[in-house]
Coordinates of C-alpha atoms in Angstrom, one line a residue:
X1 CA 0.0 0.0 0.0
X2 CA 2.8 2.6 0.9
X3 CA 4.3 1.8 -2.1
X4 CA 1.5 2.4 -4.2
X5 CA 1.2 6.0 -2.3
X6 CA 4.3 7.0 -3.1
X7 CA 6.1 7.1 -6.8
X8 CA 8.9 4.6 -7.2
X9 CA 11.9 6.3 -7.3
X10 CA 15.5 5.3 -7.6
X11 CA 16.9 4.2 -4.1
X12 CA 19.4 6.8 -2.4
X13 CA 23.0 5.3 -1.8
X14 CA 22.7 3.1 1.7
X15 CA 25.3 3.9 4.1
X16 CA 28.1 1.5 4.1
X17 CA 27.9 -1.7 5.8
X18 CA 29.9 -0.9 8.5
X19 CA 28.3 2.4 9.2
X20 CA 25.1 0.9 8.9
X21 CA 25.9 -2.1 11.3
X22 CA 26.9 0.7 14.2
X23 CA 23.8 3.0 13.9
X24 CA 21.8 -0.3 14.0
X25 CA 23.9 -1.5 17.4
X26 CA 23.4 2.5 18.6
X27 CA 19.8 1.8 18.2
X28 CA 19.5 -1.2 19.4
X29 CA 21.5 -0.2 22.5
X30 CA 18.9 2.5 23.2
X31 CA 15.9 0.8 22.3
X32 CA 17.0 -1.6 24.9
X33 CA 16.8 1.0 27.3
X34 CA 13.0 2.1 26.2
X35 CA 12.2 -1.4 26.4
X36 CA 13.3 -2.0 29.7
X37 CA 11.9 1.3 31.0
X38 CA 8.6 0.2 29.7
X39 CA 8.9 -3.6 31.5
X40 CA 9.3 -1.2 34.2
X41 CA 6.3 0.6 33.7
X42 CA 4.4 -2.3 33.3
X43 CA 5.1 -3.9 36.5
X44 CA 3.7 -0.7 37.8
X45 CA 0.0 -0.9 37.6
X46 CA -0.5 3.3 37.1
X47 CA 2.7 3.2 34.5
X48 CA 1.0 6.1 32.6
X49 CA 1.2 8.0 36.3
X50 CA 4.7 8.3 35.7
X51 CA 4.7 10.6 33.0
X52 CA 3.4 14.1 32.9
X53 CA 3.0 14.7 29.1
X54 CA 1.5 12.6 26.3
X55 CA 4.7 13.0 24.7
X56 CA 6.4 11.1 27.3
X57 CA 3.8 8.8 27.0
X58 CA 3.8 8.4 23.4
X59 CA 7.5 8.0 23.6
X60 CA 7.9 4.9 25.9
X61 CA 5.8 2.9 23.1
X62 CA 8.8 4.2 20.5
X63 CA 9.9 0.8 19.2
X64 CA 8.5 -1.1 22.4
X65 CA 6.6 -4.6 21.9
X66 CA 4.1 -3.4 24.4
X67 CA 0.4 -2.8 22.8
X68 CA 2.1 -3.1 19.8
X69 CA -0.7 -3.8 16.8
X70 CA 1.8 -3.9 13.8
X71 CA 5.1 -5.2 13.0
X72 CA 7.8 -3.9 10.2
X73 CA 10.5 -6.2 8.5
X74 CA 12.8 -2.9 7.6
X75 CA 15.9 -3.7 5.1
X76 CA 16.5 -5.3 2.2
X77 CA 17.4 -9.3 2.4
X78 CA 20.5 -9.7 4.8
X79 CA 20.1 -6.6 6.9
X80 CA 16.6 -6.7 7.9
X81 CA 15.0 -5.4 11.5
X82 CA 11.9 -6.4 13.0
X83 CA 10.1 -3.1 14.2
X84 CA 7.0 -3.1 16.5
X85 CA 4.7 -0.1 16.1
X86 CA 1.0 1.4 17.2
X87 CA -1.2 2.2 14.3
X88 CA -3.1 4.7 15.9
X89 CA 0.5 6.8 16.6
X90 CA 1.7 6.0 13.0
X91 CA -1.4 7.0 11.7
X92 CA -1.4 10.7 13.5
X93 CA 2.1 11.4 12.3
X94 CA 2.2 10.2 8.7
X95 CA -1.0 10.4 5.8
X96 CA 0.7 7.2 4.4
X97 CA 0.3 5.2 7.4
X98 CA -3.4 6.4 7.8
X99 CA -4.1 4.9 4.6
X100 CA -2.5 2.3 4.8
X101 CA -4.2 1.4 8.3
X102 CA -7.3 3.1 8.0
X103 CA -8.4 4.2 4.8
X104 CA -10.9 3.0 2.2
X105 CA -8.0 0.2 0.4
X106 CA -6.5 -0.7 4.4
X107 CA -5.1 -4.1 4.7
X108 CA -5.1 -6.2 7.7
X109 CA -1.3 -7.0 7.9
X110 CA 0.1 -7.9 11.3
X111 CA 3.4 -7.5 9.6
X112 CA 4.8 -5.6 7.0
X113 CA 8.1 -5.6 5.0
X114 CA 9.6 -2.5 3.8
X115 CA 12.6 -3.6 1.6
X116 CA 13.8 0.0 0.7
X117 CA 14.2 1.7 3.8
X118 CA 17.2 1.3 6.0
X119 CA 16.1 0.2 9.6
X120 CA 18.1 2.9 11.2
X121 CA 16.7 5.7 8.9
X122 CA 13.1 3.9 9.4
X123 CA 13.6 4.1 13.7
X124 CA 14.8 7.7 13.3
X125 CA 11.3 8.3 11.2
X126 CA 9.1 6.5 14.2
X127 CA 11.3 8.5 16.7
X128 CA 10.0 11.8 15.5
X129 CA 6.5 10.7 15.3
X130 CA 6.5 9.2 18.7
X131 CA 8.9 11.3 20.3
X132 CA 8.6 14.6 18.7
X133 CA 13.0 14.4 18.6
X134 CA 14.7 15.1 15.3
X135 CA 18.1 13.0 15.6
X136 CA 20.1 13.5 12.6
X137 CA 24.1 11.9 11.6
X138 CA 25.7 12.3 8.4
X139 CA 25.7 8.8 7.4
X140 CA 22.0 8.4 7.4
X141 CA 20.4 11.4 6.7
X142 CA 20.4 10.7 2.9
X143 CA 17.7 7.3 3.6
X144 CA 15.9 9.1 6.4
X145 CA 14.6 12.3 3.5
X146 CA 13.8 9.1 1.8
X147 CA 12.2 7.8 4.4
X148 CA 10.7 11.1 5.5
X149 CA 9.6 11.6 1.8
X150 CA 8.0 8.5 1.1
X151 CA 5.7 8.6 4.3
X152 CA 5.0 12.0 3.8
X153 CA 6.0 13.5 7.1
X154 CA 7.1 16.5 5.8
X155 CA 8.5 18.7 9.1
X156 CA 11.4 15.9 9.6
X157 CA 11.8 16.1 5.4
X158 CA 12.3 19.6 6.1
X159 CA 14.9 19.5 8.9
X160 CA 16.8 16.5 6.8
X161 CA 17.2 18.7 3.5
X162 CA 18.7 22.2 6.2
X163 CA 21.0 19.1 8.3
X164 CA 22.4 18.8 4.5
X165 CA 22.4 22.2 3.6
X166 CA 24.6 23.2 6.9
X167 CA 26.9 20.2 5.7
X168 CA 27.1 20.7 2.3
X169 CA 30.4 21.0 1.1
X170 CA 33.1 20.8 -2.3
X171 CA 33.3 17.4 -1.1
X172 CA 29.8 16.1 -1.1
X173 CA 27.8 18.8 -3.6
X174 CA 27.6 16.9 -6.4
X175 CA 26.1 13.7 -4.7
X176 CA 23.7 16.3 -3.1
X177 CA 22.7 17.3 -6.3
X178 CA 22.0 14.2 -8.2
X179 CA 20.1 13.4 -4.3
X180 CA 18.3 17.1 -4.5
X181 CA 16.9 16.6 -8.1
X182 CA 15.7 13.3 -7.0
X183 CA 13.5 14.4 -4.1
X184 CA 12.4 17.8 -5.8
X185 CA 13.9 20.2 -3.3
X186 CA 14.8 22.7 -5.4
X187 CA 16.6 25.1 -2.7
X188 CA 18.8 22.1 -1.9
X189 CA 19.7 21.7 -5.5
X190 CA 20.2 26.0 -5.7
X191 CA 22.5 25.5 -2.8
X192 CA 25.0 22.8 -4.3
X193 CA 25.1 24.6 -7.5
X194 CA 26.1 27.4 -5.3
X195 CA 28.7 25.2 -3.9
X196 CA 29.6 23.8 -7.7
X197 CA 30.2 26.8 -9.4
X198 CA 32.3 28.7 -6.7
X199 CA 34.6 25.3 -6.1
X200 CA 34.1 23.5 -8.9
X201 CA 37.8 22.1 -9.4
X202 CA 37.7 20.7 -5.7
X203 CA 33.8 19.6 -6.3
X204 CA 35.1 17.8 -9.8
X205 CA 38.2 15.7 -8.0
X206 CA 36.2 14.8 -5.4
X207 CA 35.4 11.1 -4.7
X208 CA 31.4 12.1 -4.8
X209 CA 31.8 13.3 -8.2
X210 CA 32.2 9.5 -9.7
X211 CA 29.3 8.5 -7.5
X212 CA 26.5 10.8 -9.7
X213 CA 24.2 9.2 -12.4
X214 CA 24.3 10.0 -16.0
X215 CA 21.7 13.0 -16.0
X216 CA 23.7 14.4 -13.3
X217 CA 27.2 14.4 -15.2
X218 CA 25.4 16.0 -18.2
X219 CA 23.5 18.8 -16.2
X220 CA 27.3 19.9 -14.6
X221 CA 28.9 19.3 -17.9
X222 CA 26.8 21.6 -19.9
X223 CA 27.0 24.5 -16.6
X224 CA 27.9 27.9 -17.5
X225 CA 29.3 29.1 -14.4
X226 CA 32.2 26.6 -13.7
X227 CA 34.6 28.4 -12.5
X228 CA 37.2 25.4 -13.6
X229 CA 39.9 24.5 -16.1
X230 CA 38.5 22.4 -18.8
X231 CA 41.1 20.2 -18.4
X232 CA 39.9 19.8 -15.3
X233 CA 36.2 18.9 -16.6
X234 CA 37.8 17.0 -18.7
X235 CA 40.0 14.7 -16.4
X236 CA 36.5 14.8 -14.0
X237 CA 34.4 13.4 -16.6
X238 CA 37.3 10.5 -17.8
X239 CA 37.2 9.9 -13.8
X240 CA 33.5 9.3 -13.8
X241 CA 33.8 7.1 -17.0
X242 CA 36.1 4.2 -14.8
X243 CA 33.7 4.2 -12.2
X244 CA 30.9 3.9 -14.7
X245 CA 32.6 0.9 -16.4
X246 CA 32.5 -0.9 -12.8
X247 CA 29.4 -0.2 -12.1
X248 CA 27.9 -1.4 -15.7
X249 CA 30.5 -4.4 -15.2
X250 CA 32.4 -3.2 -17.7
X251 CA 36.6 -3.7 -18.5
X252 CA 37.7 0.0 -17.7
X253 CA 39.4 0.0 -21.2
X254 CA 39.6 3.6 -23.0
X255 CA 36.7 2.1 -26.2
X256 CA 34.6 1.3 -22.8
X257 CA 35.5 4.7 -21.3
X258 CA 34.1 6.6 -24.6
X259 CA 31.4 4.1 -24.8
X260 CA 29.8 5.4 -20.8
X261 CA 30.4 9.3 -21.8
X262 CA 28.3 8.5 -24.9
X263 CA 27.5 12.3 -26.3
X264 CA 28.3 13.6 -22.6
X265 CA 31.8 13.8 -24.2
X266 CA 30.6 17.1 -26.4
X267 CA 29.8 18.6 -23.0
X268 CA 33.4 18.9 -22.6
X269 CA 34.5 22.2 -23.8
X270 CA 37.9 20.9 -25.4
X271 CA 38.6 23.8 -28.1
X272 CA 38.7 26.0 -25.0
X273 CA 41.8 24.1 -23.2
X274 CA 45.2 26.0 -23.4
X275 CA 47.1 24.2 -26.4
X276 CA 49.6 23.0 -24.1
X277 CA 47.0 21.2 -22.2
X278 CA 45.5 20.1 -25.0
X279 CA 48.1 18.6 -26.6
X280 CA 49.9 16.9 -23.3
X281 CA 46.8 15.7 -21.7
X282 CA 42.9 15.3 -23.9
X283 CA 44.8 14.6 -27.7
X284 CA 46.8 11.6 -25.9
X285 CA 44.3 10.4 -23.7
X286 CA 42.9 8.1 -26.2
X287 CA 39.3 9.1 -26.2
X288 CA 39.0 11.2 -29.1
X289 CA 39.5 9.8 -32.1
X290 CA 42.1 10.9 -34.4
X291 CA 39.4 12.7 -36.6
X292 CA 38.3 15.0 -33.7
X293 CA 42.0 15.3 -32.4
X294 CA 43.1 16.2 -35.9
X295 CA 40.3 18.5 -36.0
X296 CA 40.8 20.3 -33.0
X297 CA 44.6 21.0 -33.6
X298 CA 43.0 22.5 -36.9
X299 CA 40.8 24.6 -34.9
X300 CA 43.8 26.2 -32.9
X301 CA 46.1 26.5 -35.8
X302 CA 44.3 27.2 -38.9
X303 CA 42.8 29.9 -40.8
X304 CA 39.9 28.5 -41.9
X305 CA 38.7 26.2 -38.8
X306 CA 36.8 23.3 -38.9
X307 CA 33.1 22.8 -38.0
X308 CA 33.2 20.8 -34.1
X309 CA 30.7 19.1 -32.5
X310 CA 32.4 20.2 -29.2
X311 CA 31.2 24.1 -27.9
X312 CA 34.4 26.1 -29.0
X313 CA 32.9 28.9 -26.8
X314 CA 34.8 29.5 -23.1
X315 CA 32.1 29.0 -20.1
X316 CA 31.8 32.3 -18.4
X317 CA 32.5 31.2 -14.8
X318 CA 31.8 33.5 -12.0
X319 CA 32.2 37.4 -11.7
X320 CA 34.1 37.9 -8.3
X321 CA 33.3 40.6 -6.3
X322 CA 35.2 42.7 -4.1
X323 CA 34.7 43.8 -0.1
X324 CA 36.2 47.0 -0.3
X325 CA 36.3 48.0 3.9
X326 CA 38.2 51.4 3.7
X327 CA 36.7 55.2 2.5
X328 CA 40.3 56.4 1.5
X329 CA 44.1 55.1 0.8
X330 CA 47.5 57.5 1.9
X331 CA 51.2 56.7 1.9
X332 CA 53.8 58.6 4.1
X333 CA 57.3 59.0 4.0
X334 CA 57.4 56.3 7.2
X335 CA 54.8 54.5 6.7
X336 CA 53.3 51.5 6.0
X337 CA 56.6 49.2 6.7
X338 CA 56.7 45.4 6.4
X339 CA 59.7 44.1 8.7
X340 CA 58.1 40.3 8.5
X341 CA 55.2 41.7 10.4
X342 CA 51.7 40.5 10.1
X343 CA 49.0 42.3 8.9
X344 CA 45.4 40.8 10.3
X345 CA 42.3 41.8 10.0
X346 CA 39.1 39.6 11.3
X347 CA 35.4 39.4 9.4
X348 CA 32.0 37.6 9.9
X349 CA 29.5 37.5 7.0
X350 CA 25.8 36.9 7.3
X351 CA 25.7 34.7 4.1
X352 CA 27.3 31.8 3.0
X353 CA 30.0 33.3 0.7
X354 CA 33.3 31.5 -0.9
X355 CA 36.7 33.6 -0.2
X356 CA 39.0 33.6 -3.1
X357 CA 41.9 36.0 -2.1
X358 CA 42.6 39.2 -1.1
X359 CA 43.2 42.8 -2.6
X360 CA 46.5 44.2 -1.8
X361 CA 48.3 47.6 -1.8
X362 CA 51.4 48.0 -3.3
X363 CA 54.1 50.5 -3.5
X364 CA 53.9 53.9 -2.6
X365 CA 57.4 55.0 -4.6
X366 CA 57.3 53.4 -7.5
X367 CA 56.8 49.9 -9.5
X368 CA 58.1 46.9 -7.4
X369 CA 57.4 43.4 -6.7
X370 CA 55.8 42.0 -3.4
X371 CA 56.0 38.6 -2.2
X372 CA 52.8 37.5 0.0
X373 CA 52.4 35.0 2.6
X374 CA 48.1 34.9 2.6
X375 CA 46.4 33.2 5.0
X376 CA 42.7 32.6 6.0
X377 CA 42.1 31.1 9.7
X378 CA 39.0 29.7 11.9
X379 CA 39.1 29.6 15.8
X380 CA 42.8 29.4 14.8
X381 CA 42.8 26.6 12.4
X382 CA 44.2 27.2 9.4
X383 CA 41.6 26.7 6.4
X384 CA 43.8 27.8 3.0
X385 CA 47.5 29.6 2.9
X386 CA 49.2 30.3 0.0
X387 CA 52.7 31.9 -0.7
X388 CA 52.3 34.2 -4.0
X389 CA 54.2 37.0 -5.4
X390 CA 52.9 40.1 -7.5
X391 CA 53.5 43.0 -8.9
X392 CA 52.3 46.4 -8.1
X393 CA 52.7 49.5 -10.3
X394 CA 53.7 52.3 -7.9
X395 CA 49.4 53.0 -8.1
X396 CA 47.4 52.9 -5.3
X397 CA 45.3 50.8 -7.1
X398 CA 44.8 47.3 -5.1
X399 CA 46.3 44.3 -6.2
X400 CA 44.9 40.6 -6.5
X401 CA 46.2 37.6 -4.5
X402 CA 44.7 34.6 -5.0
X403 CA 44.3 31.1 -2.6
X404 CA 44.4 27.9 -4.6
X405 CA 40.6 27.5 -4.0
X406 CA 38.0 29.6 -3.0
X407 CA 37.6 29.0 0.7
X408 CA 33.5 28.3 2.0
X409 CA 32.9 30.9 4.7
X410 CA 29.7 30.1 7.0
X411 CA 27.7 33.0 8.1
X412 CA 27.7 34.5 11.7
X413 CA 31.1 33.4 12.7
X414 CA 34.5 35.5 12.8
X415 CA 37.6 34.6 10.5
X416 CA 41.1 36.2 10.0
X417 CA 42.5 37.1 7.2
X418 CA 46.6 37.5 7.4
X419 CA 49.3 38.5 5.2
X420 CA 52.7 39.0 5.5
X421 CA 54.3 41.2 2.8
X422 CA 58.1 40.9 1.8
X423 CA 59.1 43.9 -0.7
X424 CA 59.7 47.3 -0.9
X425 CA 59.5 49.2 2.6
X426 CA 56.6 52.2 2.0
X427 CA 53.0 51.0 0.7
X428 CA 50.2 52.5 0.7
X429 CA 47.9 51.7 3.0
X430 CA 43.6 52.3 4.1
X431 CA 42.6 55.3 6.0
X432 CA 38.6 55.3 7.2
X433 CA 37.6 51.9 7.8
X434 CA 34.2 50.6 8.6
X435 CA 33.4 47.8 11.0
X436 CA 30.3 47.1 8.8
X437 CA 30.3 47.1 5.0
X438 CA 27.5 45.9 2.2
X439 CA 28.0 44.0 -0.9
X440 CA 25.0 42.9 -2.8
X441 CA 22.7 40.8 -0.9
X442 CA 26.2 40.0 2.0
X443 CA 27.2 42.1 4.6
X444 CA 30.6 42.0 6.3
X445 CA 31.1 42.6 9.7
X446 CA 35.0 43.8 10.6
X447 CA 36.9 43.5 14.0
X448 CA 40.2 43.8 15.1
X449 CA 42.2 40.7 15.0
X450 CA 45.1 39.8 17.8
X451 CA 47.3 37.9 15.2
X452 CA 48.0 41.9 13.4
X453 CA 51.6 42.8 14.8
X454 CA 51.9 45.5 12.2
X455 CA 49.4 47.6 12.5
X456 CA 46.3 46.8 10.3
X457 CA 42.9 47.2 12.0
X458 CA 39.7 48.1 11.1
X459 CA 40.3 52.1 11.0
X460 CA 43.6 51.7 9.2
X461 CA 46.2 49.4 7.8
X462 CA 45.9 46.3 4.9
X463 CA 44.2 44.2 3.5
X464 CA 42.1 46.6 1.9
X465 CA 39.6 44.0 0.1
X466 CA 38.1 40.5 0.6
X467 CA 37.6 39.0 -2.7
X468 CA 34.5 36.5 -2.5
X469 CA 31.8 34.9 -5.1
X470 CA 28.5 34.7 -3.3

């Protein structure tokens, strides 16, 4: 009947076995408590006295034989759990179960098997109901929105999709995604693209990236707003074509490879590729055929260029934007001096936003060239350093510095930014600094930060811009 309710969908990745064997234990270890609180209860003959709320109430029955109307064989073959529960409960807290007990087409089943739903994921379902408690982990979440989604009980749904929202990461968006498009939350799926475009060279190396279906690939593929290499995409994609092969059972031979991608592989935008990466890394990979390589080398090199199926046109990534936090910029003839000093400034935003370097001043007399130790902390952990060198004009124009990766920066919680300049002596440096500062739709919040031994602060110093995609 519940399946019949809900639309057959594609089952989310299970947890591993190991993972799912301990949240099963850590269940069962608990539900041996409830169980042996309510034998307690029962030898008392006011049990119910005990309890002040019908929520307490409700919640000694939570996976307890006692009363217990209906049984659930939860798992697929192997790793099942037998799961006592109370119609009448189930039925309040899910339109599924009401049906499916009470409604016009109701059954009379003292037990029921449920094949698709992981018994953890199922428990922490009939824990809300009962209990009212959300209980959330990382390894399970994924099966309990399923679980959520297919009984239609829509407040844990809810708190499922923002426990993965406040974990998403470069790491995990592009399983989110594929998982987002497949239970129709579109803010989810708005979120990881956030995620995907800002990070996309650590989303596309990451071990989640092989784990996404076919419409997924294609859907990331054919993104404007990468802000990658396309030889990254393209080393991504040849990635996701091995794992492919061993899921299809399939010899992970370069013809099999090809085969996976199918027209996928047009997705990639090759044309676009620096030559040199071209011609070191996609033309020998083996993929292409020697039609499309020869074509492509024609394409850089000739006059007249050949027709491609591949998009010869670059993607446009993302526009950075730029935190500027001071009103005015001076220079002095003793001032701003480096001596190996730190310059260090801390900021809290009240948006999720991705931190891709910094703007820099340069020299006050004349062109010279800076080297920068940059340096972007939490609580004192380091999250990204980078040691870079640039070049400043004699302008007091600020300069760009970039980290290896834009950096995820939560909202409502402080970070310092550091640098520590090596070059010539006088720079220029900010004058008129706010401790509060608007960009678009995300506002920066400025403080002083006790790592700056040279200086900088929020009325004065460096460090004159955070540059961020949001």
């Amino acid at each position: 009947m519940a399946a019949e309710l809900f639309p057959t969908k594609k089952l989310v990745p299970s947890a591993s076995a190991s993972s799912t064997t301990s949240s099963i234990h850590q269940y069962q270890q608990q539900n041996l408590t409830n169980n042996n609180t309510a034998t307690a209860a029962q030898g008392c003959c006011n049990w119910q006295g005990l309890y002040p709320t019908i929520r307490e109430r409700n919640s000694v029955m939570f996976n307890n034989e006692m009363m217990a109307d209906v049984h659930f064989v939860v798992g697929p073959p192997g790793g099942t759990q037998r799961v006592p529960g109370h119609k009448y409960v189930l039925a309040v807290g899910s339109s599924v179960f009401h049906a499916m007990f009470y409604g016009e087409l109701a059954e009379d089943q003292d037990e029921i098997r449920i094949p698709d739903v992981e018994p953890p994921s199922f428990l922490a379902m009939l824990k809300y109901i009962y209990c009212d408690e959300i209980d959330l982990c990382a390894d399970t979440v994924l099966a309990t929105l399923y679980a959520a989604k297919k009984y239609i009980v829509p407040h844990l749904a809810r708190a499922c999709v923002n426990f993965l929202e406040t974990s998403l990461s470069a790491k995990n968006a592009c399983v989110l995604l594929s998982q987002s498009c497949l239970f129709e939350e579109p803010d989810l799926t708005q979120r990881c693209w956030e995620v995907i475009d800002a990070q996309a060279e650590l989303a596309l190396r990451s071990e989640g990236f092989c784990d996404i279906d076919a419409q997924t690939l294609e859907s990331i593929l054919r993104r404007e707003t990468l802000n990658a290499k396309e030889m990254v995409v393209f080393e991504a994609a040849l990635n996701w074509a091995e794992a492919e092969c061993q899921r299809q059972d399939l010899t992970p031979t370069i013809e099999n490879k090809r085969l996976v991608l199918g027209k996928a592989i047009y997705l990639i935008r090759i044309p676009t590729m620096m030559l040199e990466d071209f011609a070191n890394g996609a033309a020998q990979s083996g993929v292409l055929t020697l039609n499309e390589t020869n074509d492509i080398f024609l394409w850089y090199t000739a006059a007249k260029k050949p027709e491609l199926l591949f998009c010869t046109k670059p993607r446009k990534g993302l526009a950075p934007q730029r935190c500027h936090r001071f009103q005015s910029c001076a220079y002095r003839s003793n001032q701003w001096r480096y001596r190996g000093r730190c310059d260090s400034i801390q900021f809290a935003v009240d948006k999720r936003v991705f931190i891709a370097g910094f703007g820099l001043y340069g020299s006050s007399c004349g062109s010279a060239e800076y080297s920068a130790k940059i340096e972007l902390k939490r609580q004192g952990v380091p999250m990204a350093q980078r040691i870079i060198k640039y070049f400043s004009d004699g302008s007091s124009s600020t300069f760009p510095v970039s980290f290896d990766y834009p950096v995820q920066i939560e909202p409502d919680t402080f970070y310092t930014a550091s640098v520590v300049l090596d070059g010539n002596e006088l720079s220029y440096f900010g004058q008129e600094g706010m401790t509060e500062v608007q960009c678009g739709k995300v506002t920066f919040q400025f403080q002083c930060s006790s790592d700056s031994t040279n200086g900088t602060g929020v009325q004065g110093g460096q460090i004159p811009e955070l540059i961020f995609y949001a």
